[in-house]
Tab-separated table of C-alpha atoms in Angstrom:
chain	number	residue	atom	x	y	z
A	210	ASP	CA	-140.384	33.638	-166.566
A	211	ALA	CA	-143.788	34.015	-164.845
A	212	GLY	CA	-143.729	37.739	-165.552
A	213	ILE	CA	-140.951	38.485	-163.060
A	214	THR	CA	-138.421	41.230	-163.598
A	215	GLN	CA	-135.607	42.327	-161.324
A	216	SER	CA	-133.812	45.629	-161.358
A	217	PRO	CA	-131.072	46.436	-161.593
A	218	ARG	CA	-129.593	43.287	-163.137
A	219	HIS	CA	-126.077	44.281	-162.154
A	220	LYS	CA	-124.826	46.729	-159.555
A	221	VAL	CA	-121.472	47.662	-158.107
A	222	THR	CA	-121.484	49.721	-154.958
A	223	GLU	CA	-119.217	50.681	-152.086
A	224	THR	CA	-119.235	49.474	-148.507
A	225	GLY	CA	-121.547	51.503	-146.317
A	226	THR	CA	-123.901	52.720	-149.025
A	227	PRO	CA	-127.598	51.851	-149.074
A	228	VAL	CA	-128.831	49.650	-151.912
A	229	THR	CA	-132.365	48.783	-152.998
A	230	LEU	CA	-133.207	45.913	-155.325
A	231	ARG	CA	-136.604	45.690	-156.934
A	232	CYS	CA	-138.674	42.676	-157.886
A	233	HIS	CA	-141.721	43.264	-160.071
A	234	GLN	CA	-144.321	40.681	-161.076
A	235	THR	CA	-147.262	40.992	-163.426
A	236	GLU	CA	-149.339	37.916	-162.515
A	237	ASN	CA	-150.735	38.893	-159.122
A	238	HIS	CA	-148.994	36.143	-157.154
A	239	ARG	CA	-149.582	36.388	-153.432
A	240	TYR	CA	-146.230	35.115	-152.203
A	241	MET	CA	-142.896	36.755	-153.004
A	242	TYR	CA	-139.426	35.792	-151.817
A	243	TRP	CA	-135.886	37.130	-151.812
A	244	TYR	CA	-132.987	34.661	-151.911
A	245	ARG	CA	-129.251	34.984	-152.199
A	246	GLN	CA	-127.045	32.499	-153.991
A	247	ASP	CA	-123.364	32.121	-153.187
A	248	PRO	CA	-120.741	29.591	-154.279
A	249	GLY	CA	-120.696	26.624	-151.908
A	250	HIS	CA	-124.169	27.384	-150.615
A	251	GLY	CA	-127.625	26.523	-151.767
A	252	LEU	CA	-130.127	29.278	-152.276
A	253	ARG	CA	-130.829	30.907	-148.908
A	254	LEU	CA	-134.009	32.729	-147.998
A	255	ILE	CA	-133.591	36.340	-146.870
A	256	HIS	CA	-137.169	37.544	-146.456
A	257	TYR	CA	-140.550	36.684	-147.849
A	258	SER	CA	-143.986	38.251	-148.175
A	259	TYR	CA	-147.397	36.625	-148.023
A	260	GLY	CA	-149.364	39.722	-148.981
A	261	VAL	CA	-149.255	43.503	-149.150
A	262	LYS	CA	-147.493	44.798	-146.038
A	263	ASP	CA	-147.123	41.220	-144.721
A	264	THR	CA	-143.505	40.128	-144.549
A	265	ASP	CA	-141.387	37.773	-142.496
A	266	LYS	CA	-137.734	36.918	-142.011
A	267	GLY	CA	-135.886	34.053	-143.589
A	268	GLU	CA	-132.733	32.320	-142.447
A	269	VAL	CA	-130.253	35.065	-143.456
A	270	SER	CA	-132.180	38.285	-142.803
A	271	ASP	CA	-129.554	40.238	-140.832
A	272	GLY	CA	-128.552	43.411	-142.656
A	273	TYR	CA	-131.581	43.321	-144.967
A	274	SER	CA	-135.046	44.841	-144.879
A	275	VAL	CA	-137.989	44.490	-147.245
A	276	SER	CA	-141.155	46.292	-148.147
A	277	ARG	CA	-144.242	45.375	-150.114
A	278	SER	CA	-146.639	48.260	-150.572
A	279	LYS	CA	-148.210	46.848	-153.745
A	280	THR	CA	-148.934	43.257	-154.812
A	281	GLU	CA	-146.633	43.551	-157.787
A	282	ASP	CA	-143.518	44.972	-156.118
A	283	PHE	CA	-141.217	43.545	-153.455
A	284	LEU	CA	-138.209	45.645	-152.511
A	285	LEU	CA	-135.057	44.420	-150.806
A	286	THR	CA	-132.925	47.034	-149.061
A	287	LEU	CA	-129.397	46.741	-147.773
A	288	GLU	CA	-129.258	49.601	-145.292
A	289	SER	CA	-125.451	49.760	-145.264
A	290	ALA	CA	-123.905	47.351	-147.734
A	291	THR	CA	-120.978	45.166	-146.653
A	292	SER	CA	-118.618	43.043	-148.727
A	293	SER	CA	-120.253	39.900	-147.302
A	294	GLN	CA	-123.424	40.908	-149.134
A	295	THR	CA	-121.742	40.510	-152.501
A	296	SER	CA	-123.932	37.868	-154.073
A	297	VAL	CA	-126.505	37.039	-156.702
A	298	TYR	CA	-129.986	37.884	-155.493
A	299	PHE	CA	-133.053	36.079	-156.797
A	300	CYS	CA	-136.655	37.031	-156.408
A	301	ALA	CA	-139.287	34.293	-156.563
A	302	VAL	CA	-143.073	34.245	-156.584
A	303	ALA	CA	-145.705	31.643	-155.788
A	304	ILE	CA	-149.482	31.469	-155.812
A	305	GLY	CA	-149.618	29.808	-152.400
A	306	GLY	CA	-148.254	27.043	-150.234
A	307	GLY	CA	-148.446	23.257	-150.406
A	308	LEU	CA	-147.367	21.861	-153.763
A	309	ASP	CA	-147.102	25.319	-155.196
A	310	GLU	CA	-144.117	26.003	-157.405
A	311	GLN	CA	-141.862	28.998	-156.870
A	312	PHE	CA	-141.002	30.827	-160.077
A	313	PHE	CA	-137.675	32.620	-160.059
A	314	GLY	CA	-136.648	35.893	-161.608
A	315	PRO	CA	-133.459	36.382	-163.647
A	316	GLY	CA	-131.350	37.537	-160.696
A	317	THR	CA	-129.378	40.633	-159.711
A	318	ARG	CA	-125.623	40.416	-159.392
A	319	LEU	CA	-124.482	42.759	-156.614
A	320	THR	CA	-120.848	43.539	-155.918
A	321	VAL	CA	-119.920	45.493	-152.794
A	322	LEU	CA	-116.386	46.886	-152.891
B	23	LYS	CA	-131.425	20.140	-138.892
B	24	ASN	CA	-133.094	20.015	-142.306
B	25	GLN	CA	-130.457	19.417	-144.958
B	26	VAL	CA	-130.212	18.436	-148.611
B	27	GLU	CA	-126.975	16.961	-149.907
B	28	GLN	CA	-126.290	16.515	-153.607
B	29	SER	CA	-123.667	14.495	-155.410
B	30	PRO	CA	-121.549	14.754	-157.363
B	31	GLN	CA	-120.653	18.446	-157.075
B	32	SER	CA	-119.806	18.503	-160.750
B	33	LEU	CA	-119.934	16.146	-163.682
B	34	ILE	CA	-118.668	16.159	-167.262
B	35	ILE	CA	-120.212	13.817	-169.827
B	36	LEU	CA	-120.152	13.371	-173.570
B	37	GLU	CA	-123.125	14.415	-175.629
B	38	GLY	CA	-125.533	11.529	-176.091
B	39	LYS	CA	-124.584	9.774	-172.866
B	40	ASN	CA	-126.841	9.238	-169.859
B	41	CYS	CA	-126.158	10.409	-166.330
B	42	THR	CA	-127.683	10.260	-162.867
B	43	LEU	CA	-127.547	12.922	-160.187
B	44	GLN	CA	-128.152	12.127	-156.525
B	45	CYS	CA	-129.956	13.918	-153.715
B	46	ASN	CA	-130.087	12.833	-150.068
B	47	TYR	CA	-132.201	14.742	-147.591
B	48	THR	CA	-132.894	14.799	-143.877
B	49	VAL	CA	-136.048	16.924	-144.062
B	50	SER	CA	-138.840	15.286	-142.100
B	51	PRO	CA	-141.723	15.370	-142.457
B	52	PHE	CA	-141.628	16.595	-146.006
B	53	SER	CA	-144.318	17.684	-148.410
B	54	ASN	CA	-142.657	17.415	-151.787
B	55	LEU	CA	-139.335	17.309	-153.587
B	56	ARG	CA	-138.497	19.241	-156.732
B	57	TRP	CA	-135.627	19.207	-159.141
B	58	TYR	CA	-134.741	22.563	-160.667
B	59	LYS	CA	-132.503	23.323	-163.629
B	60	GLN	CA	-130.486	26.525	-163.505
B	61	ASP	CA	-128.749	27.744	-166.626
B	62	THR	CA	-125.761	30.024	-166.167
B	63	GLY	CA	-126.902	33.568	-165.456
B	64	ARG	CA	-130.551	32.604	-165.105
B	65	GLY	CA	-132.953	31.751	-162.322
B	66	PRO	CA	-133.850	28.119	-161.514
B	67	VAL	CA	-136.693	26.483	-163.421
B	68	SER	CA	-138.684	23.527	-162.076
B	69	LEU	CA	-138.242	20.206	-163.908
B	70	THR	CA	-140.202	17.757	-161.759
B	71	ILE	CA	-142.109	17.570	-158.508
B	72	MET	CA	-142.859	14.505	-156.405
B	73	THR	CA	-144.819	14.079	-153.222
B	74	PHE	CA	-143.890	11.484	-150.608
B	75	SER	CA	-146.302	8.971	-152.179
B	76	GLU	CA	-144.768	9.142	-155.660
B	77	ASN	CA	-141.634	7.282	-156.640
B	78	THR	CA	-141.042	8.400	-160.212
B	79	LYS	CA	-141.829	11.364	-162.434
B	80	SER	CA	-140.726	12.078	-165.973
B	81	ASN	CA	-140.380	15.253	-167.983
B	82	GLY	CA	-139.100	14.408	-171.458
B	83	ARG	CA	-135.550	13.114	-171.135
B	84	TYR	CA	-135.526	13.853	-167.396
B	85	THR	CA	-136.719	11.179	-164.956
B	86	ALA	CA	-136.750	11.742	-161.226
B	87	THR	CA	-137.089	8.979	-158.664
B	88	LEU	CA	-137.857	9.185	-154.978
B	89	ASP	CA	-137.382	6.688	-152.143
B	90	ALA	CA	-139.061	8.256	-149.123
B	91	ASP	CA	-137.912	5.412	-146.872
B	92	THR	CA	-134.223	6.020	-147.489
B	93	LYS	CA	-134.743	9.759	-148.112
B	94	GLN	CA	-133.029	9.649	-151.477
B	95	SER	CA	-133.889	11.047	-154.866
B	96	SER	CA	-132.169	10.862	-158.200
B	97	LEU	CA	-132.448	12.694	-161.497
B	98	HIS	CA	-131.642	10.655	-164.589
B	99	ILE	CA	-130.915	12.430	-167.852
B	100	THR	CA	-131.169	10.335	-170.990
B	101	ALA	CA	-129.338	10.977	-174.255
B	102	SER	CA	-127.778	14.204	-173.005
B	103	GLN	CA	-127.619	17.305	-175.158
B	104	LEU	CA	-125.322	20.323	-175.022
B	105	SER	CA	-128.270	22.351	-173.740
B	106	ASP	CA	-128.431	20.144	-170.650
B	107	SER	CA	-125.282	21.891	-169.397
B	108	ALA	CA	-126.510	23.605	-166.236
B	109	SER	CA	-126.735	23.285	-162.473
B	110	TYR	CA	-129.374	20.915	-161.145
B	111	ILE	CA	-130.769	21.731	-157.751
B	112	CYS	CA	-132.730	19.417	-155.452
B	113	VAL	CA	-135.256	21.266	-153.283
B	114	VAL	CA	-137.341	19.813	-150.454
B	115	ARG	CA	-140.432	21.449	-149.003
B	116	PRO	CA	-140.932	20.644	-145.307
B	117	ASN	CA	-144.453	19.728	-144.289
B	118	SER	CA	-144.636	22.183	-141.413
B	119	GLY	CA	-146.297	25.568	-141.766
B	120	ASN	CA	-144.094	28.331	-143.085
B	121	THR	CA	-140.790	26.463	-142.808
B	122	PRO	CA	-138.759	27.584	-145.814
B	123	LEU	CA	-137.758	25.368	-148.701
B	124	VAL	CA	-134.479	23.514	-148.191
B	125	PHE	CA	-132.135	23.807	-151.163
B	126	GLY	CA	-129.239	21.580	-152.095
B	127	LYS	CA	-126.040	23.201	-153.370
B	128	GLY	CA	-126.581	21.737	-156.808
B	129	THR	CA	-124.681	19.561	-159.247
B	130	ARG	CA	-122.921	21.356	-162.085
B	131	LEU	CA	-123.326	19.297	-165.290
B	132	SER	CA	-121.247	19.970	-168.376
B	133	VAL	CA	-122.130	18.165	-171.582
B	134	ILE	CA	-119.354	18.272	-174.167
B	135	ALA	CA	-119.308	17.365	-177.850
């Protein structure tokens, strides 16, 4: 599992509330990613980080923000959750670019009522 | 637009039988193509990786092929086991800077006794 943990693993929340998901890694990988996975869609990139305090948007970044204040932690925040953000969220890490493999965490299942 | 299309969407086979999953992509230029296996409730795990110059790669009972001219890849599973039941995802890395990975929607394989 490349030393990746995600918390919480499951969460149910209400529309309009803020939600923060945490990804923690223990192997000092430089790159970290947040994806969402929905039925009928492939994994879609939300945001990614290429170092402490260095982040960039992915293809579905609206409604999400991220922060990376330490190498080992990458936080995903839904400022005001909506039902369309009900999904399974995966964190991934990689050493670098090129042929480098992305290692995925176990996922967080988020339900917004 | 960079796209990855996988077929079939789902497949049911008997234990011990072989099967082949297909992946067609429009990503160009591309750096490499990976096949991931995703067990239910888990994150994806890489099975094989091929660059544009490779046309076959094996990992135990899994053999991936790549035809860069026709932009097609396949994953062949030999002598299937119940533990092969999972989603198989084709992922293409574009060869252009920080362009994100392009994920297929996956093929859901069920192996039954």
